[in-house]
PDB file of N, CA, C and O in Angstrom:
ATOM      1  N   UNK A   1      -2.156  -8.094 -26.382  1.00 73.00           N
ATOM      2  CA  UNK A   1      -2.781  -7.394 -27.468  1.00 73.00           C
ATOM      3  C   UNK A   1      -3.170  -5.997 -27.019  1.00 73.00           C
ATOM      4  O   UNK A   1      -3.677  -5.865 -25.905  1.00 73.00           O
ATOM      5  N   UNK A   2      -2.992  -5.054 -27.721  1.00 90.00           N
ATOM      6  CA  UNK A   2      -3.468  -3.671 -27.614  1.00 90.00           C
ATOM      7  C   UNK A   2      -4.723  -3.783 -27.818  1.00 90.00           C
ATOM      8  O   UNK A   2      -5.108  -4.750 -28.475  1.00 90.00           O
ATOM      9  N   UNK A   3      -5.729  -2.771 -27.279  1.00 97.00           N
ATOM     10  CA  UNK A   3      -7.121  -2.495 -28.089  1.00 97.00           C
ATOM     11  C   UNK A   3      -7.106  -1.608 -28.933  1.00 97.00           C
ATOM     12  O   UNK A   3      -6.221  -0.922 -29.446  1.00 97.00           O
ATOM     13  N   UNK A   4      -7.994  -1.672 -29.013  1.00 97.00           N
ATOM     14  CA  UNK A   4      -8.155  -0.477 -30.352  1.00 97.00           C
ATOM     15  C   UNK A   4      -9.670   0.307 -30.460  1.00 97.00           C
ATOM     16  O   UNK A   4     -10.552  -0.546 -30.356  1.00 97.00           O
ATOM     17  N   UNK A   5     -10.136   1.443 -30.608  1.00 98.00           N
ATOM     18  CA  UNK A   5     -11.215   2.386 -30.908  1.00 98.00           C
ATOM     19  C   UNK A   5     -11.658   2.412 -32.234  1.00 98.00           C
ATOM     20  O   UNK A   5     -11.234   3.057 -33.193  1.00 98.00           O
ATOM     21  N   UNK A   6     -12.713   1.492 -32.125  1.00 97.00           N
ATOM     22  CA  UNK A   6     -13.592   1.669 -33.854  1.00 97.00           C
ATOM     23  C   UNK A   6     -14.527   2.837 -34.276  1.00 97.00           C
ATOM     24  O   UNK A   6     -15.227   3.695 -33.738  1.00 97.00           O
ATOM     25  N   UNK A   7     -14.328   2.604 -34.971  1.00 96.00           N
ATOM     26  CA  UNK A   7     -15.541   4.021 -36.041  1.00 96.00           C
ATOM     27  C   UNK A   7     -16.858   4.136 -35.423  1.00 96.00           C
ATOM     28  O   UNK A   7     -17.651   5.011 -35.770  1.00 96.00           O
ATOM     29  N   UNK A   8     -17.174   3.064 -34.293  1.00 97.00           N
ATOM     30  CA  UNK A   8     -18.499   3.731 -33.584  1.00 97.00           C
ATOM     31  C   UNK A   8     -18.728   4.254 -32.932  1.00 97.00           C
ATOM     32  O   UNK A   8     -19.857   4.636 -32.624  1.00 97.00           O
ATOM     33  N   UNK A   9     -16.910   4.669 -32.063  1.00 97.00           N
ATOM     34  CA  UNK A   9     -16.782   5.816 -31.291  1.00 97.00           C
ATOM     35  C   UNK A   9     -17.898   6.947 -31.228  1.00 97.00           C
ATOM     36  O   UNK A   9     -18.033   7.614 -32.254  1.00 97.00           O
ATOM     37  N   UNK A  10     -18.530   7.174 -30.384  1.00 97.00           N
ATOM     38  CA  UNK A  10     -18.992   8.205 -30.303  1.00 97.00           C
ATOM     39  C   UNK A  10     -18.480   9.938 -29.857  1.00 97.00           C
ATOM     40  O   UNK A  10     -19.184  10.948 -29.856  1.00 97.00           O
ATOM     41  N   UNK A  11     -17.163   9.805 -29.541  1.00 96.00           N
ATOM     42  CA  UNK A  11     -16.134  10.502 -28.605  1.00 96.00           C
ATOM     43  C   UNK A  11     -17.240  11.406 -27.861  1.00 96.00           C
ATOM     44  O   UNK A  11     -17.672  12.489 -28.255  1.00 96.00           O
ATOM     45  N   UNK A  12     -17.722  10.469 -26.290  1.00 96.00           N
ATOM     46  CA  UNK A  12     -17.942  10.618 -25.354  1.00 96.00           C
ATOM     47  C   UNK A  12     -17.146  11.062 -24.294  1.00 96.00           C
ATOM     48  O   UNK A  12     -17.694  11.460 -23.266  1.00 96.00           O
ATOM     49  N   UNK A  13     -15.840  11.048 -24.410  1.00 94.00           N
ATOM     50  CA  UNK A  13     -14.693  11.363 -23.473  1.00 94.00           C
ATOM     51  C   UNK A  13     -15.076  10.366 -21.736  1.00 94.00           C
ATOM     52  O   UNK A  13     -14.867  10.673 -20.563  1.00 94.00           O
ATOM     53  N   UNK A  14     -15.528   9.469 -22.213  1.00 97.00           N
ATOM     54  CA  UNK A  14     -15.200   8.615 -20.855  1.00 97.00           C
ATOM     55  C   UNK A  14     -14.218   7.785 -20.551  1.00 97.00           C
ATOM     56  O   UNK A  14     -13.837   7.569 -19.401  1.00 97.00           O
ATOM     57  N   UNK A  15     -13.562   7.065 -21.990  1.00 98.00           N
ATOM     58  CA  UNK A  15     -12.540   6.257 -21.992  1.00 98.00           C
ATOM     59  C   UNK A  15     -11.055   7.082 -21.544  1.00 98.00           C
ATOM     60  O   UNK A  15     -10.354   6.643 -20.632  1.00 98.00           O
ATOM     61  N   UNK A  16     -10.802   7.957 -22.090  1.00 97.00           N
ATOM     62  CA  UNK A  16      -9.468   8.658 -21.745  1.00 97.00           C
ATOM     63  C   UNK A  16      -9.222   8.713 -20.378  1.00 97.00           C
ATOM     64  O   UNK A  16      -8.234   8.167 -19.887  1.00 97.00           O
ATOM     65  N   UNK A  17     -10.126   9.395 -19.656  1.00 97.00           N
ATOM     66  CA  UNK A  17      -9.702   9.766 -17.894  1.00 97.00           C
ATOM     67  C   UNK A  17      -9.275   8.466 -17.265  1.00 97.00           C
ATOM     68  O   UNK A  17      -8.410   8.248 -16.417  1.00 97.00           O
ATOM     69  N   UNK A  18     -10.030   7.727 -17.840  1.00 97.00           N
ATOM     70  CA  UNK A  18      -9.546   5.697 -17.219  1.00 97.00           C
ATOM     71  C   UNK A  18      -8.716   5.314 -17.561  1.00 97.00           C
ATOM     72  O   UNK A  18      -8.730   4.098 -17.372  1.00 97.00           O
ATOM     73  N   UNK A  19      -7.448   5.786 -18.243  1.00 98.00           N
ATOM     74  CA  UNK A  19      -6.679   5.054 -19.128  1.00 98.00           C
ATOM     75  C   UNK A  19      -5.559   5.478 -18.265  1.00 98.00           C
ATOM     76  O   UNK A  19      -5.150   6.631 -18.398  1.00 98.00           O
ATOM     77  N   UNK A  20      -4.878   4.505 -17.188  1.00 97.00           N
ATOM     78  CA  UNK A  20      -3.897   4.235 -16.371  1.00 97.00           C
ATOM     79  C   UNK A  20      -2.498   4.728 -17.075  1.00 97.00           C
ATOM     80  O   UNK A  20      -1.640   5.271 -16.380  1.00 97.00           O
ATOM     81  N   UNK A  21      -2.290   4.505 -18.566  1.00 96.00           N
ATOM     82  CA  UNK A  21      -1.286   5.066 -18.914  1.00 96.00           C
ATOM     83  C   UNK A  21      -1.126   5.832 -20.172  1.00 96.00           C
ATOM     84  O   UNK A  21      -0.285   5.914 -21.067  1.00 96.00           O
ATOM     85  N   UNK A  22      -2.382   6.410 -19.852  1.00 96.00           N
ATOM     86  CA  UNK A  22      -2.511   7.628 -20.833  1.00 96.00           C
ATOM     87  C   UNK A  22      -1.924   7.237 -22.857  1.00 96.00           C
ATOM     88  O   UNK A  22      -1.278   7.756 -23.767  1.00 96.00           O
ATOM     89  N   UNK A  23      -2.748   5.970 -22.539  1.00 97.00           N
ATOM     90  CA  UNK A  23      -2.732   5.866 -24.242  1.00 97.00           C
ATOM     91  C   UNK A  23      -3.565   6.312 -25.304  1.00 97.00           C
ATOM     92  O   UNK A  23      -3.437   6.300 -26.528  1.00 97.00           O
ATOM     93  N   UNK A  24      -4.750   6.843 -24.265  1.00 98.00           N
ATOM     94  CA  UNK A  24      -6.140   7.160 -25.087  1.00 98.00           C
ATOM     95  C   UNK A  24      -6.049   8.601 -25.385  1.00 98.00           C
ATOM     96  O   UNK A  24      -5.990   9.439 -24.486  1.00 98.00           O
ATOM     97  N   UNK A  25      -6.030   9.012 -27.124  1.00 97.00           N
ATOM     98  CA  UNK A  25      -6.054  10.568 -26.711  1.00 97.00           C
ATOM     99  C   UNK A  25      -7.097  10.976 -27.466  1.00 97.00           C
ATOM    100  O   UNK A  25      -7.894  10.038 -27.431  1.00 97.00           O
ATOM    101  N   UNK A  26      -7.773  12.293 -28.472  1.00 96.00           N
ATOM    102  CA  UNK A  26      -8.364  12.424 -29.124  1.00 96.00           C
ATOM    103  C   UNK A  26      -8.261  12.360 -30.199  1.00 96.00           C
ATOM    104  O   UNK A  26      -7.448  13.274 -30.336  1.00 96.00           O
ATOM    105  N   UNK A  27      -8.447  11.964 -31.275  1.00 96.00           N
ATOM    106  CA  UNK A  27      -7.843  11.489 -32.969  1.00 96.00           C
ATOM    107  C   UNK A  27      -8.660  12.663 -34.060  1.00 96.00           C
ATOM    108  O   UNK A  27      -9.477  13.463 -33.605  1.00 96.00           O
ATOM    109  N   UNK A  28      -8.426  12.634 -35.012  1.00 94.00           N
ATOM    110  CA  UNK A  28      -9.117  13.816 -35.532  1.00 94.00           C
ATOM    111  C   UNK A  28     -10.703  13.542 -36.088  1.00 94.00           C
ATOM    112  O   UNK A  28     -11.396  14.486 -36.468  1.00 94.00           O
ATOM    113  N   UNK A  29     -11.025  12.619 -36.089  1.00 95.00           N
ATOM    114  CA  UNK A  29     -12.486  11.972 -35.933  1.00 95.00           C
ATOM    115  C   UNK A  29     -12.975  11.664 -34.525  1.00 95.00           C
ATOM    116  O   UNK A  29     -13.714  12.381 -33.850  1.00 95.00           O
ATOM    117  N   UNK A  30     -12.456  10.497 -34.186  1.00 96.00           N
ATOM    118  CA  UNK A  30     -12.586   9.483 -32.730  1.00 96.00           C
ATOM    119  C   UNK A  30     -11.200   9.276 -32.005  1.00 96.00           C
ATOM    120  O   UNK A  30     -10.098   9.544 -32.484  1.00 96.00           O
ATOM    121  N   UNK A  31     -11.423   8.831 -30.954  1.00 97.00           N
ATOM    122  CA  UNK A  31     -10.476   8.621 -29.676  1.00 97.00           C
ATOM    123  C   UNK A  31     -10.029   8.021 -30.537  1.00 97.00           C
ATOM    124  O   UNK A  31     -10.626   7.798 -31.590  1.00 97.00           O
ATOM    125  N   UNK A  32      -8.556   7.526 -30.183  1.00 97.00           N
ATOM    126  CA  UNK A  32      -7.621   6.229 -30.651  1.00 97.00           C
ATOM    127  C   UNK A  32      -6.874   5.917 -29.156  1.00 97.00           C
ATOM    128  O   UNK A  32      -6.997   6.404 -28.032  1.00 97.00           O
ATOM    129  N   UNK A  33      -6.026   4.834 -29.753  1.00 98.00           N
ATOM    130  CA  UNK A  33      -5.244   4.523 -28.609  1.00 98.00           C
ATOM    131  C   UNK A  33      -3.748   3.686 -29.075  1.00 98.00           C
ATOM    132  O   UNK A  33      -3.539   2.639 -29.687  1.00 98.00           O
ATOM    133  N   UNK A  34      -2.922   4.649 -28.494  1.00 97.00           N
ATOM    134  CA  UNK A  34      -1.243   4.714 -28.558  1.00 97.00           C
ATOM    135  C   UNK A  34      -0.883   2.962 -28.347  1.00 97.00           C
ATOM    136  O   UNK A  34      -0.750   2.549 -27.195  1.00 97.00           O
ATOM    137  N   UNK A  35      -0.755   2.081 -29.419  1.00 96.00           N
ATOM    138  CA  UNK A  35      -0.648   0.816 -28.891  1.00 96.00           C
ATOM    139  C   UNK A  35       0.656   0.566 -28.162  1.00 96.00           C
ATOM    140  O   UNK A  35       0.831  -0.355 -27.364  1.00 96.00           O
ATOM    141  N   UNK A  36       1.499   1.417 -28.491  1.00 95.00           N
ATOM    142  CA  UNK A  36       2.888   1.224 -27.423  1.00 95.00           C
ATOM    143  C   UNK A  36       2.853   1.333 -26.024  1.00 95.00           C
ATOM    144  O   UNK A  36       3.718   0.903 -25.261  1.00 95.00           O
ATOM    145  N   UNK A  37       1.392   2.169 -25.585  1.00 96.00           N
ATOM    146  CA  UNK A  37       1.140   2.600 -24.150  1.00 96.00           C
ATOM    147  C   UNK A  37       0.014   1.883 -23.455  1.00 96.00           C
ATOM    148  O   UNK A  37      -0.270   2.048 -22.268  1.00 96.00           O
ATOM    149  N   UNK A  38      -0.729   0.911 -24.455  1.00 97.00           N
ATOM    150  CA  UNK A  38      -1.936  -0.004 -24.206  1.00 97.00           C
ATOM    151  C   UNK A  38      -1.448  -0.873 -23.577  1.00 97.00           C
ATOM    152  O   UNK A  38      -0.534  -1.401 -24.210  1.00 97.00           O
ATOM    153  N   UNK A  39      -1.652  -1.409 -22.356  1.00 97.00           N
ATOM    154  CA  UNK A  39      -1.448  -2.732 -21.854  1.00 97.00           C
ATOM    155  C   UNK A  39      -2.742  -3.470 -21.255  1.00 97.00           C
ATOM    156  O   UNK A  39      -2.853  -4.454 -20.524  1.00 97.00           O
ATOM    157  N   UNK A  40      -3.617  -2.666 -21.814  1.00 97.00           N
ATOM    158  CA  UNK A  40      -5.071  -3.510 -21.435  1.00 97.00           C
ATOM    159  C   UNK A  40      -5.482  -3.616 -19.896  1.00 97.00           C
ATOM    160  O   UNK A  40      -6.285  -4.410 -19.406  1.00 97.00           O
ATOM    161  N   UNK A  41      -4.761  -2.652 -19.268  1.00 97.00           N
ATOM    162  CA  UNK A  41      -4.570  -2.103 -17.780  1.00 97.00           C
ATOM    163  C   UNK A  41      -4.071  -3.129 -17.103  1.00 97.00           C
ATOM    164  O   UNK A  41      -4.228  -3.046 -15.884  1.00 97.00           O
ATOM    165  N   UNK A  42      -3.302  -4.440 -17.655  1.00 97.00           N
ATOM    166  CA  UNK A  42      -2.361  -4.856 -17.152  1.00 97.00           C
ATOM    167  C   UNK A  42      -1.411  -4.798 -16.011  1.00 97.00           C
ATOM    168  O   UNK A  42      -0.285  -4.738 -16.505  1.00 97.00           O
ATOM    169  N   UNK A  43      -1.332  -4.788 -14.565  1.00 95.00           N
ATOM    170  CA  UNK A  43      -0.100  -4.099 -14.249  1.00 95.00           C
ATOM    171  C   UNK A  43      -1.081  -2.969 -13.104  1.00 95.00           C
ATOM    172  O   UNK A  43      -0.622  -2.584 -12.028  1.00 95.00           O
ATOM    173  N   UNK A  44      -2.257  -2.644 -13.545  1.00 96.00           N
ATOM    174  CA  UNK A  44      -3.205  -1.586 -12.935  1.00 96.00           C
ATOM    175  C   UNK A  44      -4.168  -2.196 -12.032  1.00 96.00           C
ATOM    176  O   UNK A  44      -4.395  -2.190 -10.822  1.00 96.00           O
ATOM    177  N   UNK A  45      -5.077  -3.194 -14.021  1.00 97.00           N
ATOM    178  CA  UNK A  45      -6.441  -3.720 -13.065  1.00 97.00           C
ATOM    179  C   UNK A  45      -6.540  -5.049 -13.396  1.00 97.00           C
ATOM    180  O   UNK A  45      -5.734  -5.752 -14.006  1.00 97.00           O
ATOM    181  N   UNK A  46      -7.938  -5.403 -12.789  1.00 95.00           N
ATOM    182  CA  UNK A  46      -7.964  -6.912 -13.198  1.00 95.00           C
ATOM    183  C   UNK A  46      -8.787  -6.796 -15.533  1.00 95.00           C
ATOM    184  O   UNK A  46      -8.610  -7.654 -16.398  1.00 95.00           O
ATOM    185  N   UNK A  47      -9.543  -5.468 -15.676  1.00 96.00           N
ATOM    186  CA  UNK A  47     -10.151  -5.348 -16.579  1.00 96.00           C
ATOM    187  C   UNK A  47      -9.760  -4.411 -17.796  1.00 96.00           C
ATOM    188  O   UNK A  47     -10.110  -3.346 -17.286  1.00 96.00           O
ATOM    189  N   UNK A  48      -9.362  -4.120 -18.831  1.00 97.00           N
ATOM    190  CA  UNK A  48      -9.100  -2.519 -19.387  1.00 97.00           C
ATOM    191  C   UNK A  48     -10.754  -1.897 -19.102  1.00 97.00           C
ATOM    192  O   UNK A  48     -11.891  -2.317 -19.319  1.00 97.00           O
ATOM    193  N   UNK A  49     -10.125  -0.614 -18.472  1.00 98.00           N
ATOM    194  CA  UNK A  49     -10.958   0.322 -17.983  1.00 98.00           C
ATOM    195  C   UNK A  49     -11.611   0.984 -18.869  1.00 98.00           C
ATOM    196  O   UNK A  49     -12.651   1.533 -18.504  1.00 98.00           O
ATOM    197  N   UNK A  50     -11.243   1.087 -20.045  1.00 98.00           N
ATOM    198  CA  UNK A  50     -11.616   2.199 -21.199  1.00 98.00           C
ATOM    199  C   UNK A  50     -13.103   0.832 -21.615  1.00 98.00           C
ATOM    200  O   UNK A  50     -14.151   1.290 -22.070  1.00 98.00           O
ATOM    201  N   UNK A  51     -13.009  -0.413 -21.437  1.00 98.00           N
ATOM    202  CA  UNK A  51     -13.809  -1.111 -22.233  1.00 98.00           C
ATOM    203  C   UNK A  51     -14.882  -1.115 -21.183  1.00 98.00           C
ATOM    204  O   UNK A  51     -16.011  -1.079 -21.672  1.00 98.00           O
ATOM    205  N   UNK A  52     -14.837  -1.147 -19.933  1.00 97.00           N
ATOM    206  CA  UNK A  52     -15.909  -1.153 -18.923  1.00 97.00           C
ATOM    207  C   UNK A  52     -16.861   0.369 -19.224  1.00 97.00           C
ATOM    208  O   UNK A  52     -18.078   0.368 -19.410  1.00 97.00           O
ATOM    209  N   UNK A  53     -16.096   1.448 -19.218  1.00 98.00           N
ATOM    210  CA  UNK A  53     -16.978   2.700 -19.391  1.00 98.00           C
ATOM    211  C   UNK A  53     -17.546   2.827 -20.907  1.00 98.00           C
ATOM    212  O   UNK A  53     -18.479   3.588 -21.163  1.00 98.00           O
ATOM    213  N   UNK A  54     -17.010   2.148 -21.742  1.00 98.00           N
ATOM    214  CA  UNK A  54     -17.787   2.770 -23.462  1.00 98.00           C
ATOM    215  C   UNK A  54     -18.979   1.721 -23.746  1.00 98.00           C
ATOM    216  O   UNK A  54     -19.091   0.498 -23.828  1.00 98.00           O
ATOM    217  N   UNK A  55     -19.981   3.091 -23.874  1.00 97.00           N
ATOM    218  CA  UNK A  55     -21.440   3.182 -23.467  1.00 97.00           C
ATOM    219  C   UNK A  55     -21.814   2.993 -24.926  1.00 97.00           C
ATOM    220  O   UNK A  55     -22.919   3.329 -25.351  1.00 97.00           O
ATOM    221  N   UNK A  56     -20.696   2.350 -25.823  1.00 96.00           N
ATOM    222  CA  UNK A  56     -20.935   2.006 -26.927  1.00 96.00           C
ATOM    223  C   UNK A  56     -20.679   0.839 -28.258  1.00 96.00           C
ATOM    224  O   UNK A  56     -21.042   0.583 -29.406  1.00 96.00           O
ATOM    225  N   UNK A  57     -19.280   0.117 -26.551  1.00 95.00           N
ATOM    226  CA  UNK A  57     -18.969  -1.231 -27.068  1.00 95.00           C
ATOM    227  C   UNK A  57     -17.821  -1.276 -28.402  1.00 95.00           C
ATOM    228  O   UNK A  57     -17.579  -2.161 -29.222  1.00 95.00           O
ATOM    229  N   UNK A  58     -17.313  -0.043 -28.224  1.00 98.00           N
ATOM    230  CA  UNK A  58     -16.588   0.247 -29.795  1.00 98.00           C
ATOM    231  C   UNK A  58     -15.219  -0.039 -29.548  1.00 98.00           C
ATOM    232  O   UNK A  58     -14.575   0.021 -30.596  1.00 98.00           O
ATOM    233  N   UNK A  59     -14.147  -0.488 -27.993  1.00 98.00           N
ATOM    234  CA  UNK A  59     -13.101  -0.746 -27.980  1.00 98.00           C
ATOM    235  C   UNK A  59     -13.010  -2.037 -27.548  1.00 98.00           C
ATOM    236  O   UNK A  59     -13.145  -2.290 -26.351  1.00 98.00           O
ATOM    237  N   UNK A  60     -12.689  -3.333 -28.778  1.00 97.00           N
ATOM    238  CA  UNK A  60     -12.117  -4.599 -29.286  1.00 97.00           C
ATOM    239  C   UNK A  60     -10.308  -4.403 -28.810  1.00 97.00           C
ATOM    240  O   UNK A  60      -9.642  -3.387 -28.613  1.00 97.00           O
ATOM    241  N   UNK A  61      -9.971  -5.802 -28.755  1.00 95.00           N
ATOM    242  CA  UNK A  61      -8.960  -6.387 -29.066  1.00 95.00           C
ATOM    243  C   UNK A  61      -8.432  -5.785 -30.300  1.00 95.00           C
ATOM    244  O   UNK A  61      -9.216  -5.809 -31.248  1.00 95.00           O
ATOM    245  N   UNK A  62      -6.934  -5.089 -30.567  1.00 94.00           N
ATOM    246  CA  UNK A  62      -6.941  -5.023 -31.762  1.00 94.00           C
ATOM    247  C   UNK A  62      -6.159  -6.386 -32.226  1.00 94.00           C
ATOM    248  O   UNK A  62      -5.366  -6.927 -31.455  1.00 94.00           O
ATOM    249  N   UNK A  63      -6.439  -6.924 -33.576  1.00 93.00           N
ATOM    250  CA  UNK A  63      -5.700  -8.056 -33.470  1.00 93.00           C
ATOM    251  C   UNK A  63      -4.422  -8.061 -34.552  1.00 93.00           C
ATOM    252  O   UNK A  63      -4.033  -9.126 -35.034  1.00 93.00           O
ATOM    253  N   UNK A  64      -3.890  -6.964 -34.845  1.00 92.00           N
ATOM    254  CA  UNK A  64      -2.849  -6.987 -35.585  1.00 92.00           C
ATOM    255  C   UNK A  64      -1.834  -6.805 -33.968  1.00 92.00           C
ATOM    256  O   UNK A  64      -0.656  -7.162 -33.970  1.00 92.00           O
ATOM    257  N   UNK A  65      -2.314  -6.375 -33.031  1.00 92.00           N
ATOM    258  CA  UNK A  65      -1.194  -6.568 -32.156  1.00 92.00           C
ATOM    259  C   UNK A  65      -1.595  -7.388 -30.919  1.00 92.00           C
ATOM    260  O   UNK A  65      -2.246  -7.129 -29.907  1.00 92.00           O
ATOM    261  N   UNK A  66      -0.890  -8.593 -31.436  1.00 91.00           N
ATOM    262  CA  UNK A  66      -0.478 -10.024 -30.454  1.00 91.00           C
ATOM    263  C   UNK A  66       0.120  -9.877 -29.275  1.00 91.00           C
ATOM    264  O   UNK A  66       1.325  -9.857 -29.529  1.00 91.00           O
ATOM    265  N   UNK A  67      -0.061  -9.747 -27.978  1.00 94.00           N
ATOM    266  CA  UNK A  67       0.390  -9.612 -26.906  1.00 94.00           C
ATOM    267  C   UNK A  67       0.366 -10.447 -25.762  1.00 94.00           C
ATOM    268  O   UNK A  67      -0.722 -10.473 -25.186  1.00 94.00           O
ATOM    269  N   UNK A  68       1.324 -11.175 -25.251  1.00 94.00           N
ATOM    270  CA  UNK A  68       0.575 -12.039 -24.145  1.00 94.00           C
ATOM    271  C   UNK A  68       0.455 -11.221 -22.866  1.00 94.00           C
ATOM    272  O   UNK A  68       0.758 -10.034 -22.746  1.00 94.00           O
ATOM    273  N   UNK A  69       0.087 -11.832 -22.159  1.00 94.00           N
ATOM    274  CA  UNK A  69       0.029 -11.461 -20.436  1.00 94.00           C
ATOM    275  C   UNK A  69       1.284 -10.595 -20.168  1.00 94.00           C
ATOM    276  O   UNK A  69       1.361  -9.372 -20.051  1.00 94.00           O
ATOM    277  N   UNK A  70       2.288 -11.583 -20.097  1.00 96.00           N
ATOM    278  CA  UNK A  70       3.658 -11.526 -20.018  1.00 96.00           C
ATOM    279  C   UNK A  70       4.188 -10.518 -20.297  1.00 96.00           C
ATOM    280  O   UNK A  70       4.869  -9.807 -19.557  1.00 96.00           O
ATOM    281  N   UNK A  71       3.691 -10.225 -22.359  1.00 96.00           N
ATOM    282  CA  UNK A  71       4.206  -9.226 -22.890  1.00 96.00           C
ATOM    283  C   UNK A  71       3.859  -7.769 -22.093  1.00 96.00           C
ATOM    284  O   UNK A  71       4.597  -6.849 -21.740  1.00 96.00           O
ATOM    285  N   UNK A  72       2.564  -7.957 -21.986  1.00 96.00           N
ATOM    286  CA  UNK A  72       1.580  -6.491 -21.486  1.00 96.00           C
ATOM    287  C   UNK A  72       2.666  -6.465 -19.898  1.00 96.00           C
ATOM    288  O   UNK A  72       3.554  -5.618 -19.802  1.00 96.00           O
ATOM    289  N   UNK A  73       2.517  -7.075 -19.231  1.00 96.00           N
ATOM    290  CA  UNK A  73       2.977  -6.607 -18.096  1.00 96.00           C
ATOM    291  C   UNK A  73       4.938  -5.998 -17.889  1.00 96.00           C
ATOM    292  O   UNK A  73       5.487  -5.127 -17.214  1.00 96.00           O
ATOM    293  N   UNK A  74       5.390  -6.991 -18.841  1.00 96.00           N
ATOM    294  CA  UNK A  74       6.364  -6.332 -19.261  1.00 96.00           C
ATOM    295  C   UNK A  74       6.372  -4.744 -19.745  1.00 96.00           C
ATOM    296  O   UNK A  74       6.997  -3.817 -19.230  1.00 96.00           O
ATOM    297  N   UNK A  75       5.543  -4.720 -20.820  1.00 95.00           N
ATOM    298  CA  UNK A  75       5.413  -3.439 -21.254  1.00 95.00           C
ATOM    299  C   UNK A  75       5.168  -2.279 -19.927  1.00 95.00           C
ATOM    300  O   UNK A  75       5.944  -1.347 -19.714  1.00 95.00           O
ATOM    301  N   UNK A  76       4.083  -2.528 -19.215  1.00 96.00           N
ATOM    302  CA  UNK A  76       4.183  -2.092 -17.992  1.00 96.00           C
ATOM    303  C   UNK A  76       4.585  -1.616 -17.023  1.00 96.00           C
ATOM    304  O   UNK A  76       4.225  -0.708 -16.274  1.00 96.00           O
ATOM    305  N   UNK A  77       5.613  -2.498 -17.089  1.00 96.00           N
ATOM    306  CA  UNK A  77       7.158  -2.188 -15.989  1.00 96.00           C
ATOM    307  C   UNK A  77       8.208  -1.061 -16.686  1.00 96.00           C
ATOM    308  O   UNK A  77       8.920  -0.191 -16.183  1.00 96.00           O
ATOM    309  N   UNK A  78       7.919  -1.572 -18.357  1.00 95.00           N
ATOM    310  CA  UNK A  78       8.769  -0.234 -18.860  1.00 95.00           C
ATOM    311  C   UNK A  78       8.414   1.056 -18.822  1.00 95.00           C
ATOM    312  O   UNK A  78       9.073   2.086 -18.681  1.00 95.00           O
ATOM    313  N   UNK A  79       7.030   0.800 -19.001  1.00 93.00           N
ATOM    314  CA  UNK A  79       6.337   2.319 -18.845  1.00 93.00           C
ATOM    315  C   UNK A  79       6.187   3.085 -17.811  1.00 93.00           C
ATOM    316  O   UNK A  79       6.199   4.304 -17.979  1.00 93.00           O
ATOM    317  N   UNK A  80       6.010   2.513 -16.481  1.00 92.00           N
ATOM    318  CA  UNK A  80       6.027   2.837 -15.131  1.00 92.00           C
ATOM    319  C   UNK A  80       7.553   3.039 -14.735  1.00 92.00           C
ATOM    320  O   UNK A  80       7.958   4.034 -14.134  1.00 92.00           O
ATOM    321  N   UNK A  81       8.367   1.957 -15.150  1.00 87.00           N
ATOM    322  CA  UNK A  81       9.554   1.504 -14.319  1.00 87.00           C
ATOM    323  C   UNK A  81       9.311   1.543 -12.903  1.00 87.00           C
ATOM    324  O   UNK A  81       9.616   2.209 -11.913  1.00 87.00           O
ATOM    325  N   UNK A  82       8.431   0.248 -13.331  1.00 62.00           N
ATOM    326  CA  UNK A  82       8.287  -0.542 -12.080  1.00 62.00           C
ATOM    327  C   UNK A  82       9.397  -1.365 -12.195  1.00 62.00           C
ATOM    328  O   UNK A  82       9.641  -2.198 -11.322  1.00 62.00           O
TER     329      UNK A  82
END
């Protein structure tokens, strides 16, 4: 599953610099995040990094996109080409 940045964003700019593959950018309100480039740091860490630093609890699971382990780390390898 991708995450996703809700409307309680505060756009603090802490989540972006953590984001291993640069899915997080600035949106014309709040941060968002590129779900093709989200792997939930998959492949990176044991945690998504963007959810450890927001000092505001606003990046969920998004759940229109279903992802397993598998999928994310796959995705991963494409994005890196690892």
């Amino acid at each position: 599953m991708a995450l996703m940045i809700t409307d309680e964003c505060i756009n603090c700019d802490v989540c972006e610099p953590e984001c291993p593959n640069d899915a997080i950018s600035a949106g014309e309100e709040i941060y968002i995040i590129d779900p093709n480039l989200c792997t939930e740091c998959v492949g990176h860490y044991d945690e998504p990094q963007c959810q450890q630093v927001c000092p505001v609890d606003c990046i969920p699971l998004d759940p229109e996109r279903r992802e397993t382990r598998d999928e994310l780390m796959a995705k991963y390898r494409l994005i890196t080409a690892a």
